[in-house]
PDB file of C-alpha atoms in Angstrom:
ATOM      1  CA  UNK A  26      89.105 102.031 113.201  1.00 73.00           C
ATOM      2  CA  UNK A  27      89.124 100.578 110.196  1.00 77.00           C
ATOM      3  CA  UNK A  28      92.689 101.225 109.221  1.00 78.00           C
ATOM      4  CA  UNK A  29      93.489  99.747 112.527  1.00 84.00           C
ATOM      5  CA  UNK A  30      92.324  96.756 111.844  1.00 90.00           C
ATOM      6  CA  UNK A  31      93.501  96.606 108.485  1.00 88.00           C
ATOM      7  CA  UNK A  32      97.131  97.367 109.661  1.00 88.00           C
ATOM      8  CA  UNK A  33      97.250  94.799 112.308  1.00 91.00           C
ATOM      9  CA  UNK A  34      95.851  92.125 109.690  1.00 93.00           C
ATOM     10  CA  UNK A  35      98.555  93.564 107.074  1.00 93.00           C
ATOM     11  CA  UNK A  36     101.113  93.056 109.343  1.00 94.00           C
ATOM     12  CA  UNK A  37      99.777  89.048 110.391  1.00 96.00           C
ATOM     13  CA  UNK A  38      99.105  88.496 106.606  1.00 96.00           C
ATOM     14  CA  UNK A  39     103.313  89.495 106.062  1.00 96.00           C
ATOM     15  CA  UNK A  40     104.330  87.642 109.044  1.00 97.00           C
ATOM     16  CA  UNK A  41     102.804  84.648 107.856  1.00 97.00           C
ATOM     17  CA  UNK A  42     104.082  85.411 104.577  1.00 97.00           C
ATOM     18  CA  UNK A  43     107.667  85.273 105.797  1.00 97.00           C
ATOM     19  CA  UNK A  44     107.360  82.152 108.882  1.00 97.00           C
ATOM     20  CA  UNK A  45     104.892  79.507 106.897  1.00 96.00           C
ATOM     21  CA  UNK A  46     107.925  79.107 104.314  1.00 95.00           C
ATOM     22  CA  UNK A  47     110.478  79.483 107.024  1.00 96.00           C
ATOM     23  CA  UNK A  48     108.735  76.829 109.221  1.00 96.00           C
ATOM     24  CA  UNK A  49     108.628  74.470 106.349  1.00 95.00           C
ATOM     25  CA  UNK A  50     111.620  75.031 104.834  1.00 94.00           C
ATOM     26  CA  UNK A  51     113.766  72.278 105.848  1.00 94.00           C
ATOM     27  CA  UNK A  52     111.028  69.930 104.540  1.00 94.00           C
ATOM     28  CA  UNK A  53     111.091  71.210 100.832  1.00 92.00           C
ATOM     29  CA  UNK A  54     112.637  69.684  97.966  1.00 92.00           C
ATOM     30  CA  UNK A  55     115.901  71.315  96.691  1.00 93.00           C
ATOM     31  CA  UNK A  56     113.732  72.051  93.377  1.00 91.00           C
ATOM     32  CA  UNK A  57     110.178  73.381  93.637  1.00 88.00           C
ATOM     33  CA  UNK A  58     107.505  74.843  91.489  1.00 86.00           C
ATOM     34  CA  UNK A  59     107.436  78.567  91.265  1.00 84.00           C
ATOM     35  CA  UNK A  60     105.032  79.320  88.320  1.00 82.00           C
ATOM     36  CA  UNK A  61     101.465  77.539  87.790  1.00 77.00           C
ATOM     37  CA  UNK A  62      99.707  77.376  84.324  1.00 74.00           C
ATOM     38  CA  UNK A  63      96.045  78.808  84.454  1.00 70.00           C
ATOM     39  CA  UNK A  64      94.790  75.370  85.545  1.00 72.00           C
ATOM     40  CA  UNK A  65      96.798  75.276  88.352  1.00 73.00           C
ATOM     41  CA  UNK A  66      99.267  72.921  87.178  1.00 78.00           C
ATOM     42  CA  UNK A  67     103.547  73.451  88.054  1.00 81.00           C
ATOM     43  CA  UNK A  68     104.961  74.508  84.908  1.00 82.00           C
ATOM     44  CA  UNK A  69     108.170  76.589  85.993  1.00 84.00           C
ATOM     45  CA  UNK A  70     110.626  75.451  88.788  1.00 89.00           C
ATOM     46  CA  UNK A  71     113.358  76.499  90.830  1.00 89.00           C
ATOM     47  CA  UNK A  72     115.285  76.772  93.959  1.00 91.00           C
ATOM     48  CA  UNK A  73     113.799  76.322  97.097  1.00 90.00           C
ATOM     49  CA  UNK A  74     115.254  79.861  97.966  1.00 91.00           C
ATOM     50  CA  UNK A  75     112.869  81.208  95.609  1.00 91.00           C
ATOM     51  CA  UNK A  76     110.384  80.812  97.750  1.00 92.00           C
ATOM     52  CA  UNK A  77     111.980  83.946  99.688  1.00 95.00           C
ATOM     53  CA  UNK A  78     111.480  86.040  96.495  1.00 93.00           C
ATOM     54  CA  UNK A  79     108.017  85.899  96.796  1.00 91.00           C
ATOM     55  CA  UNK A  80     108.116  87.237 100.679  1.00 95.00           C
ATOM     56  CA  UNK A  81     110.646  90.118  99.554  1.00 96.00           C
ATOM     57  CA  UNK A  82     108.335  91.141  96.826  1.00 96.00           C
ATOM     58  CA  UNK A  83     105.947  90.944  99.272  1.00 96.00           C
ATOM     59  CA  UNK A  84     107.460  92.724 101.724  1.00 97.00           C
ATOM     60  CA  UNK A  85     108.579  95.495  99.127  1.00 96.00           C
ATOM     61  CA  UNK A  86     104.874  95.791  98.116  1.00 94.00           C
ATOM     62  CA  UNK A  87     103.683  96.346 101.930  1.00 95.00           C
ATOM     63  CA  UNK A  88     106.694  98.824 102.326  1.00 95.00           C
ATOM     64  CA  UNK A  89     105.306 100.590  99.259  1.00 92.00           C
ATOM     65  CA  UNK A  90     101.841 101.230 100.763  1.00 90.00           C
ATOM     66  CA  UNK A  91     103.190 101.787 104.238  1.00 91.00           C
ATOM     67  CA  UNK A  92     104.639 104.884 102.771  1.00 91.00           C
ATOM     68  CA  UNK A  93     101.679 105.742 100.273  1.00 87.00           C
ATOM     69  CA  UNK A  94      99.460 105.855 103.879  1.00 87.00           C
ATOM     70  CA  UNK A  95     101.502 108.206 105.599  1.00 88.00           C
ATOM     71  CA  UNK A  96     102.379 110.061 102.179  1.00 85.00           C
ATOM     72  CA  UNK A  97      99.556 110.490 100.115  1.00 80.00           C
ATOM     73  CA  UNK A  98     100.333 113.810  98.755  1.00 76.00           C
ATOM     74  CA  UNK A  99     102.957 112.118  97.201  1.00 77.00           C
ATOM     75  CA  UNK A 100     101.175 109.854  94.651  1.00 76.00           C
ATOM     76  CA  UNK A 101     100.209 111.205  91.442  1.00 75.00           C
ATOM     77  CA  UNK A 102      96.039 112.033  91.926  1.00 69.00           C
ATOM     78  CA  UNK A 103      93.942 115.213  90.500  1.00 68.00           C
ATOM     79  CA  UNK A 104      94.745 117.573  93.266  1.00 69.00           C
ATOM     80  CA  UNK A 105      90.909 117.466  93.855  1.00 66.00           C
ATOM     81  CA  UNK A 106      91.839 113.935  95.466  1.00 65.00           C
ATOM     82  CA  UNK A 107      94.397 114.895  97.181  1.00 66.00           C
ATOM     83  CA  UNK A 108      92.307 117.113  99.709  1.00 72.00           C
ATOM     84  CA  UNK A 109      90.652 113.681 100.960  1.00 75.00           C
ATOM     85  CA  UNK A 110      93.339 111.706 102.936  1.00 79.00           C
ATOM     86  CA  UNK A 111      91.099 109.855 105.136  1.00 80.00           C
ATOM     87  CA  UNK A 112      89.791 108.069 101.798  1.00 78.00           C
ATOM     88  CA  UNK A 113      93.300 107.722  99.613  1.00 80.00           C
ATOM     89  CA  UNK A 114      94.275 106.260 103.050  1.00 83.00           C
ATOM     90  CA  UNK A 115      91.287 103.730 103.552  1.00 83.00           C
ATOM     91  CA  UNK A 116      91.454 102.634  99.757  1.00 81.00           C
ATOM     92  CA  UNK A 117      95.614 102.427 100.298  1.00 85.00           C
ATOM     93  CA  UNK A 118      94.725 100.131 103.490  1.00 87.00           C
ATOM     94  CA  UNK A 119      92.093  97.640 101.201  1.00 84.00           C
ATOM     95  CA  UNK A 120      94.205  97.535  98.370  1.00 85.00           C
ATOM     96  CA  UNK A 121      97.326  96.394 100.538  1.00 90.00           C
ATOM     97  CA  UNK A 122      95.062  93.384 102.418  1.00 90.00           C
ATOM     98  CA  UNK A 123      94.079  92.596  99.015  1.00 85.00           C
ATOM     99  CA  UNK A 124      97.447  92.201  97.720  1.00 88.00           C
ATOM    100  CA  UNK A 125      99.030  90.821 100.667  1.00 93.00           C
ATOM    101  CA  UNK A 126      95.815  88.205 100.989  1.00 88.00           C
ATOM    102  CA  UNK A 127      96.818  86.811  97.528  1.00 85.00           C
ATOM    103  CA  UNK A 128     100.720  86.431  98.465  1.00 91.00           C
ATOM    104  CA  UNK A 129     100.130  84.851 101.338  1.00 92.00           C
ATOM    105  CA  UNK A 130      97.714  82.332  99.360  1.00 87.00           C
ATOM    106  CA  UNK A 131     100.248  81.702  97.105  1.00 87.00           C
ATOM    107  CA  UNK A 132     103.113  81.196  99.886  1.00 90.00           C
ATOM    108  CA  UNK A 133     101.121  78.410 101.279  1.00 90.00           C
ATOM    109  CA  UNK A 134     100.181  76.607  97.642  1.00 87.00           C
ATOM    110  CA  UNK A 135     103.873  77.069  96.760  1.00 88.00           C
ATOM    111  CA  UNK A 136     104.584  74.984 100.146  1.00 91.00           C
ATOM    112  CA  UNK A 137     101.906  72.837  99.879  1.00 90.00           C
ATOM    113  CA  UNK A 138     102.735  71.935  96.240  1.00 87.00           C
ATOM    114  CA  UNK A 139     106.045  71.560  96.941  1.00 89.00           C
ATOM    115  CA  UNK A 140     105.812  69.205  99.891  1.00 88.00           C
ATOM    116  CA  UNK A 141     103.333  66.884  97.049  1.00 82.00           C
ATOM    117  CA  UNK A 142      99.999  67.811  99.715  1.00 73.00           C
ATOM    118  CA  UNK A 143      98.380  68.734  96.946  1.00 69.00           C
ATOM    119  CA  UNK A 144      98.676  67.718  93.005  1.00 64.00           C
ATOM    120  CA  UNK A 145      98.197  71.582  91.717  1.00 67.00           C
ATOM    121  CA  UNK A 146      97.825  75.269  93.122  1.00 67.00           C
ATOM    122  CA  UNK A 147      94.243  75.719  93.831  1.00 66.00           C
ATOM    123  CA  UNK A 148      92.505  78.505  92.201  1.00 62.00           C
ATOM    124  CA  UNK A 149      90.654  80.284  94.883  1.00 59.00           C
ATOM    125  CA  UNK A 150      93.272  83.135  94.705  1.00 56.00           C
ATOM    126  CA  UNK A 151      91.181  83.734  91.359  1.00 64.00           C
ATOM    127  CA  UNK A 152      88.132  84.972  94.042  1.00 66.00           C
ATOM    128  CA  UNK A 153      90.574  87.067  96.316  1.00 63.00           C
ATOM    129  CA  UNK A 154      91.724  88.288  92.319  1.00 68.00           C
ATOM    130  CA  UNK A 155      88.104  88.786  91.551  1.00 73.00           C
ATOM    131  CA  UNK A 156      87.280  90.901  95.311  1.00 71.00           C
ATOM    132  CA  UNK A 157      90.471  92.621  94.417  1.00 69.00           C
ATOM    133  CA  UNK A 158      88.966  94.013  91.193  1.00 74.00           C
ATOM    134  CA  UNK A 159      85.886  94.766  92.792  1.00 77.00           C
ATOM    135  CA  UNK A 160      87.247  96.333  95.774  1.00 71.00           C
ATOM    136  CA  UNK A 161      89.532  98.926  93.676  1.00 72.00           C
ATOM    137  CA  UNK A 162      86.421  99.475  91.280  1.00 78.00           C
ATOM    138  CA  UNK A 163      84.013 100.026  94.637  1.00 73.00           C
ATOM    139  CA  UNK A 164      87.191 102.199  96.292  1.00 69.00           C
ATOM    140  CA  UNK A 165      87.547 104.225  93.186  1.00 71.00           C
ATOM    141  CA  UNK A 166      83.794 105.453  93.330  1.00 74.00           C
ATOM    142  CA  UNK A 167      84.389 105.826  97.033  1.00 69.00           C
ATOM    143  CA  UNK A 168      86.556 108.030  96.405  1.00 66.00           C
ATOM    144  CA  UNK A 169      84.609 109.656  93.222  1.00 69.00           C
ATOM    145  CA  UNK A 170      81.883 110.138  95.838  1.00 69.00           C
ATOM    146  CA  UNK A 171      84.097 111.387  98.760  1.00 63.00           C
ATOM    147  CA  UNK A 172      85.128 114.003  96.471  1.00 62.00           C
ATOM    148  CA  UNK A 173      82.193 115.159  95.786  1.00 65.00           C
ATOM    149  CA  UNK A 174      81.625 115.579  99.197  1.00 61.00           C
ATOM    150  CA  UNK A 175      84.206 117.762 100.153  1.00 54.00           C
ATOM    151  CA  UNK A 176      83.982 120.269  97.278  1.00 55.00           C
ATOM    152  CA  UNK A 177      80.503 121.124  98.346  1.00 52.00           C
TER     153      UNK A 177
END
């Protein structure tokens, strides 16, 4: 059920990723920002078609776990690990939402700067950063602990 759920938000999370840019597109300046300093400020700029990058790498990432889910023999785990699908495919599922929450963040502060509605990129991606860590640190002992359970 879970999965499910995580899927279907995965795949809103990458259609946003790829129509919020598209939507505004027209609107943005021929030259926008497409790096931030650690404050949040612009401090690299480009083409507005960069903004496309980010949904490709985007994409490419999603693509990647998409094919971890339904392969997870095929990633390089103890082959104690292995045995557990249901869990490599439940911390696969997090870790893509995680990932895909942060791009699409940073889709709509790259638009957002651009069009001047706001001064600098704000830096609550650093709390979806900060679940991230903690949701791979609480998914690795998940998966310590599902381990466990099917040995014995």
């Amino acid at each position: 059920m879970l999965q499910k759920f995580l899927t279907g938000l995965n795949l809103i999370l990458l259609v946003f990723i790829w129509i919020y840019p598209a939507v505004n597109y027209n609107q943005l300046p021929e030259i926008i920002p497409v790096h931030f300093s650690g404050d949040g400020i612009p401090d690299g700029f480009g083409s507005r078609y960069m903004i496309w990058l980010e949904a490709g790498i985007a994409t490419l990432l999603f693509g990647i776990c998409t094919y971890v889910y339904f392969n997870p023999s095929k990633i390089n785990l103890p082959e104690d690990f292995k045995k557990n699908t249901h869990a490599i495919q439940k911390f696969i599922s997090v870790l893509c939402t995680l990932v895909l929450l942060i791009f699409a963040w940073m889709s709509y502060q790259t638009v957002q700067v651009a069009l001047d509605n706001t001064a600098r990129f704000s830096m609550s991606p650093g709390i979806i950063i900060g679940l991230l860590y903690v949701g791979i640190i609480g998914m690795i002992i998940y998966l310590g602990k599902a381990n466990e359970t099917v040995k014995h």
